[in-house]
Coordinates of C-alpha atoms and ligand atoms in Angstrom, one line a residue:
M22 CA -31.5 -0.9 1.9
T23 CA -32.4 -4.4 0.6
P24 CA -32.8 -7.3 3.1
T25 CA -29.5 -8.7 1.7
A26 CA -27.7 -5.5 2.5
E27 CA -29.4 -5.1 5.9
A28 CA -28.4 -8.6 7.0
L29 CA -24.7 -8.0 5.9
K30 CA -24.6 -4.7 7.7
Q31 CA -25.7 -6.3 10.9
R32 CA -23.2 -9.1 10.6
L33 CA -20.3 -6.7 9.9
A34 CA -21.1 -4.6 12.9
A35 CA -21.4 -7.7 15.2
S36 CA -18.7 -10.3 14.8
P37 CA -18.1 -11.0 11.2
T38 CA -16.1 -13.6 9.4
V39 CA -13.4 -11.8 7.5
G40 CA -11.3 -13.4 4.7
L41 CA -7.9 -11.9 3.8
I42 CA -6.3 -12.8 0.5
G43 CA -2.5 -12.2 0.6
L44 CA -0.8 -12.4 4.0
G45 CA 2.1 -10.0 3.5
Y46 CA 3.0 -6.6 4.9
V47 CA -0.6 -5.4 4.4
G48 CA -2.6 -8.5 4.9
L49 CA -1.1 -10.0 8.0
P50 CA -1.4 -6.9 10.3
L51 CA -4.9 -6.4 9.0
A52 CA -5.8 -10.0 9.7
V53 CA -4.5 -9.7 13.3
A54 CA -6.4 -6.4 13.8
F55 CA -9.7 -7.9 12.7
A56 CA -9.1 -10.9 14.8
E57 CA -8.3 -8.7 17.8
S58 CA -11.5 -6.8 17.3
G59 CA -13.6 -10.0 17.7
A60 CA -13.9 -11.1 14.0
T61 CA -13.2 -14.6 12.9
V62 CA -10.4 -14.3 10.4
I63 CA -9.3 -16.6 7.6
G64 CA -6.1 -15.7 5.8
V65 CA -5.5 -17.2 2.4
D66 CA -2.1 -17.1 0.7
L67 CA -0.6 -19.1 -2.2
D68 CA 2.7 -19.1 -0.4
V69 CA 2.5 -22.3 1.7
R70 CA 5.4 -21.3 3.9
R71 CA 3.5 -18.2 5.0
V72 CA 0.4 -20.3 5.6
A73 CA 2.4 -22.7 7.7
A74 CA 4.0 -19.9 9.6
V75 CA 0.7 -18.3 10.5
R76 CA -0.7 -21.7 11.6
A77 CA 2.3 -22.2 13.8
G78 CA 1.8 -18.7 15.3
E79 CA 5.2 -17.5 13.8
S80 CA 5.3 -13.9 12.6
F81 CA 7.3 -12.9 9.5
I82 CA 6.2 -9.3 9.6
E83 CA 7.9 -6.8 11.9
D84 CA 4.7 -5.1 13.0
V85 CA 3.0 -8.3 14.0
P86 CA 4.2 -9.6 17.4
A87 CA 4.5 -13.5 17.4
E88 CA 2.7 -13.6 20.8
S89 CA -0.4 -11.9 19.5
L90 CA -0.5 -14.1 16.4
A91 CA 0.0 -17.3 18.3
R92 CA -2.7 -16.3 20.9
L93 CA -5.2 -15.5 18.2
V94 CA -4.4 -18.8 16.3
R95 CA -4.7 -20.8 19.5
A96 CA -8.1 -19.1 20.3
G97 CA -9.4 -20.1 16.9
R98 CA -9.9 -16.4 16.0
L99 CA -7.3 -16.5 13.1
S100 CA -6.6 -19.4 10.7
A101 CA -4.7 -19.7 7.5
S102 CA -5.1 -21.7 4.3
D103 CA -3.9 -21.9 0.7
D104 CA -7.5 -22.8 -0.4
I105 CA -9.7 -19.9 -1.5
G106 CA -12.7 -22.2 -0.9
T107 CA -12.3 -21.5 2.8
L108 CA -13.7 -18.0 2.2
S109 CA -17.0 -19.0 0.7
E110 CA -18.7 -18.4 4.1
A111 CA -16.9 -15.1 4.9
D112 CA -19.0 -12.0 5.2
A113 CA -16.1 -9.8 3.9
I114 CA -13.2 -10.7 1.6
V115 CA -10.3 -8.3 1.5
I116 CA -7.7 -8.6 -1.3
C117 CA -4.1 -7.5 -0.4
V118 CA -2.0 -9.0 -3.2
P119 CA 1.1 -7.4 -4.8
T120 CA 1.0 -4.8 -7.5
P121 CA 4.5 -4.7 -9.0
L122 CA 5.6 -3.0 -12.3
G123 CA 6.4 -4.9 -15.5
K124 CA 9.7 -4.6 -17.4
S125 CA 8.7 -1.3 -19.0
K126 CA 7.3 0.2 -15.8
E127 CA 3.8 -0.7 -16.8
P128 CA 1.4 -1.9 -14.1
D129 CA 1.4 -5.6 -13.5
I130 CA -2.1 -6.3 -12.2
S131 CA -1.9 -10.0 -12.8
F132 CA -2.1 -10.8 -9.0
I133 CA -5.3 -8.7 -8.7
V134 CA -6.8 -10.4 -11.7
A135 CA -5.9 -13.9 -10.4
A136 CA -7.2 -13.2 -6.9
T137 CA -10.4 -11.7 -8.3
D138 CA -10.9 -14.7 -10.6
A139 CA -10.5 -16.9 -7.6
V140 CA -13.0 -14.9 -5.6
A141 CA -15.4 -14.9 -8.5
G142 CA -15.3 -18.7 -8.4
I143 CA -16.6 -18.8 -4.8
I144 CA -18.5 -15.6 -4.3
R145 CA -22.1 -15.7 -3.1
R146 CA -24.9 -13.2 -2.6
G147 CA -24.5 -11.0 0.4
Q148 CA -20.7 -10.8 0.6
L149 CA -18.5 -7.7 0.7
V150 CA -15.3 -7.7 -1.4
V151 CA -12.7 -5.0 -0.8
L152 CA -9.5 -4.4 -2.8
E153 CA -6.6 -2.9 -0.8
S154 CA -3.8 -3.3 -3.3
T155 CA -2.5 0.0 -4.5
T156 CA -3.5 0.4 -8.2
Y157 CA -4.5 2.8 -10.9
P158 CA -8.0 4.5 -10.7
G159 CA -10.6 2.4 -12.3
T160 CA -9.2 -1.0 -11.3
T161 CA -12.1 -2.0 -9.0
Q162 CA -14.7 -1.0 -11.5
E163 CA -12.9 -2.5 -14.5
I164 CA -11.5 -5.7 -13.0
L165 CA -13.6 -6.8 -10.0
V166 CA -17.2 -5.7 -10.9
P167 CA -17.5 -7.4 -14.4
R168 CA -16.1 -10.7 -13.0
F169 CA -18.8 -10.8 -10.3
E170 CA -21.4 -9.7 -12.8
A171 CA -20.4 -12.6 -15.0
R172 CA -21.6 -14.8 -12.1
G173 CA -24.9 -13.0 -12.1
L174 CA -24.1 -10.9 -9.1
I175 CA -24.7 -7.1 -9.4
A176 CA -22.5 -4.8 -7.3
G177 CA -24.6 -2.8 -4.8
R178 CA -27.5 -5.2 -5.0
D179 CA -26.3 -8.8 -4.7
V180 CA -22.7 -8.3 -3.6
F181 CA -20.9 -5.2 -2.3
V182 CA -17.6 -4.1 -3.8
A183 CA -15.2 -1.4 -2.6
F184 CA -11.7 -0.1 -2.6
S185 CA -9.8 1.0 0.5
P186 CA -6.1 2.0 0.2
E187 CA -3.7 0.6 2.8
R188 CA -1.7 3.4 4.4
I189 CA 0.4 1.5 6.9
D190 CA 4.0 2.6 7.4
P191 CA 5.8 -0.6 8.4
G192 CA 7.9 -0.2 11.6
N193 CA 6.2 3.1 12.5
R194 CA 5.3 3.0 16.2
R195 CA 3.7 6.4 16.3
W196 CA 1.1 5.7 13.6
T197 CA -0.2 2.2 13.7
L198 CA -3.0 0.5 11.7
R199 CA -5.7 1.5 14.2
D200 CA -4.9 5.3 14.3
I201 CA -4.4 5.9 10.6
P202 CA -7.7 7.0 9.2
K203 CA -9.1 4.6 6.7
V204 CA -10.3 5.9 3.3
V205 CA -13.1 3.8 1.8
G206 CA -15.0 4.1 -1.5
G207 CA -17.7 1.8 -2.8
V208 CA -19.1 1.1 -6.2
T209 CA -22.4 2.3 -5.0
P210 CA -23.4 4.2 -1.8
V211 CA -24.6 1.0 -0.2
C212 CA -21.2 -0.6 -0.9
T213 CA -19.6 2.4 0.8
T214 CA -21.8 1.9 3.8
M215 CA -20.7 -1.7 4.0
V216 CA -17.0 -1.1 3.7
A217 CA -17.2 1.7 6.3
E218 CA -19.0 -0.7 8.7
L219 CA -16.3 -3.3 8.2
Y220 CA -13.4 -1.0 9.0
A221 CA -15.1 0.9 11.8
T222 CA -14.5 -2.3 13.8
V223 CA -10.7 -1.9 13.6
M224 CA -9.9 1.7 12.8
D225 CA -10.6 4.8 15.0
Q226 CA -11.6 6.9 11.9
V227 CA -13.2 5.9 8.6
V228 CA -13.2 8.5 5.8
P229 CA -15.9 7.6 3.2
V230 CA -15.4 9.0 -0.4
S231 CA -17.8 9.0 -3.3
S232 CA -16.4 6.2 -5.4
T233 CA -13.8 3.5 -5.8
Q234 CA -11.9 5.7 -8.3
V235 CA -11.6 8.5 -5.7
A236 CA -10.3 6.0 -3.1
E237 CA -7.8 4.6 -5.6
M238 CA -6.6 8.0 -6.5
V239 CA -6.2 9.2 -2.9
K240 CA -3.4 6.7 -2.3
L241 CA -1.7 7.7 -5.6
L242 CA -1.9 11.4 -4.6
E243 CA -0.3 10.6 -1.3
N244 CA 2.5 8.6 -2.8
T245 CA 3.1 11.0 -5.6
F246 CA 3.2 13.9 -3.1
R247 CA 6.0 12.1 -1.3
S248 CA 7.9 11.1 -4.4
V249 CA 7.8 14.7 -5.8
N250 CA 8.9 16.3 -2.5
I251 CA 11.7 13.8 -2.0
A252 CA 12.8 14.6 -5.5
L253 CA 12.8 18.3 -4.7
A254 CA 14.9 17.6 -1.6
N255 CA 17.3 15.5 -3.7
E256 CA 17.6 18.3 -6.3
F257 CA 18.3 20.8 -3.5
A258 CA 21.0 18.6 -2.1
W259 CA 22.6 18.4 -5.5
M260 CA 22.3 22.2 -6.1
C261 CA 23.5 23.1 -2.6
R262 CA 26.7 21.1 -3.2
K263 CA 27.4 23.4 -6.2
F264 CA 27.1 26.4 -3.9
D265 CA 28.9 24.7 -1.1
I266 CA 26.0 25.1 1.3
N267 CA 24.8 22.5 3.8
V268 CA 21.3 21.3 2.6
W269 CA 20.5 19.7 6.0
E270 CA 21.0 23.1 7.8
I271 CA 18.7 24.7 5.2
I272 CA 15.9 22.1 5.7
D273 CA 16.3 22.4 9.5
A274 CA 15.9 26.1 9.4
A275 CA 13.1 26.1 6.9
K276 CA 11.0 23.7 9.0
S277 CA 10.9 26.3 11.8
K278 CA 8.2 27.9 9.6
P279 CA 4.9 26.9 11.3
F280 CA 2.9 26.8 8.1
G281 CA 3.3 26.2 4.4
F282 CA 6.4 24.0 4.7
M283 CA 6.8 20.3 5.4
P284 CA 10.4 18.9 5.6
F285 CA 11.5 16.2 3.2
Y286 CA 15.0 14.9 3.1
P287 CA 17.5 13.9 0.4
G288 CA 18.7 10.3 0.3
P289 CA 20.8 7.9 -1.6
G290 CA 17.9 6.2 -3.3
L291 CA 14.4 4.7 -2.9
G292 CA 13.1 1.3 -1.9
G293 CA 9.8 -0.5 -1.5
H294 CA 6.6 0.0 -3.4
C295 CA 5.1 3.3 -2.4
I296 CA 7.5 5.8 -3.9
P297 CA 9.3 4.1 -6.7
I298 CA 6.4 2.0 -8.0
D299 CA 3.0 3.4 -7.2
P300 CA 3.2 6.8 -9.0
F301 CA 4.0 4.9 -12.2
Y302 CA 0.6 3.2 -12.0
L303 CA -0.9 6.6 -12.2
S304 CA 1.3 8.0 -15.0
W305 CA 0.6 4.8 -17.1
K306 CA -3.1 5.3 -16.6
A307 CA -2.8 9.0 -17.4
R308 CA -1.0 8.2 -20.6
Q309 CA -3.9 5.9 -21.7
A310 CA -6.1 9.0 -21.3
G311 CA -3.7 11.1 -23.4
F312 CA -2.2 12.9 -20.5
E313 CA 1.5 13.2 -19.6
A314 CA 2.1 13.2 -15.8
R315 CA 5.2 15.3 -15.9
F316 CA 5.8 15.6 -12.2
I317 CA 5.7 11.9 -11.7
E318 CA 8.2 11.2 -14.6
L319 CA 10.6 14.0 -13.4
A320 CA 10.5 13.0 -9.8
G321 CA 11.1 9.4 -10.8
A322 CA 14.1 10.4 -12.9
V323 CA 15.6 12.6 -10.1
N324 CA 15.1 10.0 -7.4
G325 CA 16.3 7.2 -9.7
S326 CA 19.6 9.1 -10.3
M327 CA 20.5 9.5 -6.6
P328 CA 22.5 6.2 -6.3
H329 CA 24.6 7.3 -9.3
Y330 CA 25.1 10.7 -7.7
V331 CA 26.2 9.1 -4.4
V332 CA 28.7 7.0 -6.3
T333 CA 30.0 10.2 -7.9
L334 CA 30.4 11.8 -4.5
I335 CA 32.4 8.8 -3.2
S336 CA 34.5 8.8 -6.3
D337 CA 35.3 12.5 -5.9
A338 CA 36.1 12.1 -2.3
L339 CA 38.5 9.3 -3.1
N340 CA 40.0 11.3 -5.9
N341 CA 40.8 14.1 -3.5
V342 CA 43.0 11.7 -1.5
R343 CA 44.5 10.2 -4.7
L344 CA 42.6 6.9 -4.5
P345 CA 40.7 5.1 -7.3
L346 CA 37.2 3.9 -6.8
R347 CA 38.2 0.5 -8.1
G348 CA 39.5 -1.6 -5.3
S349 CA 38.6 0.8 -2.5
K350 CA 36.6 -0.4 0.4
V351 CA 33.7 1.9 1.2
L352 CA 31.8 1.8 4.5
V353 CA 28.2 2.9 4.2
A354 CA 26.9 4.2 7.5
G355 CA 23.5 5.5 8.3
A356 CA 21.7 4.3 5.2
R357 CA 18.9 1.8 5.6
F358 CA 16.3 0.3 3.5
S359 CA 12.9 1.4 4.8
P360 CA 10.2 -1.1 3.8
P361 CA 7.4 0.2 1.6
Ligands
LIG231 N1 3.9 -3.0 2.3 C1 3.4 -1.8 2.5 O1 3.8 -1.1 3.4 C2 2.2 -1.3 1.7 C3 1.6 -0.1 2.1 C4 0.5 0.3 1.4 C5 0.1 -0.4 0.4 N2 0.7 -1.5 -0.1 C6 0.1 -2.3 -1.2 O2 -0.5 -3.4 -0.7 C7 -0.4 -4.5 -1.6 C8 0.2 -5.7 -1.0 O3 1.5 -5.4 -0.5 P1 2.4 -6.2 0.5 O4 3.5 -5.4 0.9 O5 1.5 -6.7 1.6 O6 2.8 -7.4 -0.4 P2 3.5 -8.8 0.0 O7 4.3 -9.3 -1.2 O8 4.2 -8.6 1.3 O9 2.3 -9.8 0.3 C9 1.4 -10.2 -0.7 C10 1.0 -11.6 -0.5 O10 0.0 -12.0 -1.4 C11 0.2 -13.4 -1.8 N3 -0.6 -13.6 -3.0 C12 -0.3 -13.2 -4.3 N4 -1.3 -13.6 -5.1 C13 -2.2 -14.3 -4.4 C14 -3.4 -15.0 -4.7 N5 -3.9 -15.0 -5.9 N6 -4.0 -15.6 -3.7 C15 -3.5 -15.6 -2.4 N7 -2.4 -15.0 -2.1 C16 -1.7 -14.3 -3.0 C17 1.7 -13.5 -1.9 O11 2.1 -14.9 -1.8 C18 2.2 -12.7 -0.7 O12 2.3 -13.4 0.5 C19 0.4 -3.9 -2.8 O13 -0.5 -3.4 -3.8 C20 1.2 -2.8 -2.2 O14 1.5 -1.8 -3.1 C21 1.8 -2.0 0.6

């Protein structure tokens, strides 16, 4: 290991300064976790209201208790700014910006590009940069690395670059940020060592993989797995209705099998990022490589048709009591939007 790498490794293991770019569902809980672990944390966001809220110790994310935030801000462990320049002295910079879809369901990585350009403007030798935003395989290598190289900084030698997918489940009390194992993959083995060192301070288990592409793909497999299985449950619900069988009873009985089955449930639609958006990052990238990701497309079509199916059910139910859909008041009970 070079002296630059050795020095960074020691700082990461002791009490590093960590910069977070993007203080949203992913960035703010992570900022608090790093600060709780003894790091000095600087959060940067373009949204000045979010910056002001953090400075005032006010939480806008369900999983972040305002008391913890306020305590860390008061103690000087956590600060917020809209100026990327505040990260020039950070040991590690973690990018947690949005990755939406464009109009034709193509990846919109403009936030990653903008954040990387901003980091490239201030990056210095001996820093670790980690991308956490969910994206297609190859992003870290294709977007981050060349921009740092253009500043004369080689990944694995001068700076350390890695990808680590965020796996939090907002609102989930059973599995919190600390106990969800953290997958990490660096551009080089030294980059992997650095990113593993960083997250070992806040997560109970770190899972190193051989490259950034693998780490990027892990997240997409997880989300595609859920999308496809939810689509299967939705199709079963639809089919069961044709047979007049209760799909919930079937799933309840099937899940008594102790192996080889995992219950997924039908629903009226999908919200958030993970299921409706992320798999399309992968199918887009696959298409570039001349591969049609059929499961992703089919699952997207089945899941996307559920709101219409539910409207049909309501319309049928009204019809049966001689009422039109138009003008009827419908109470929706038990449906909620689960954040990403
Ligand atoms: N929300 C989740 O549960 C979840 C889970 C896993 C992965 N992810 C992924 O993590 C990423 C972030 O998601 P999120 O839910 O935290 O998004 P979010 O919209 O809640 O927060 C992103 C923040 O980034 C800020 N931002 C955008 N560009 C910036 C820039 N150039 N500089 C500084 N700040 C900037 C925005 O103002 C916003 O506050 C996405 O790729 C998402 O797919 C989200």
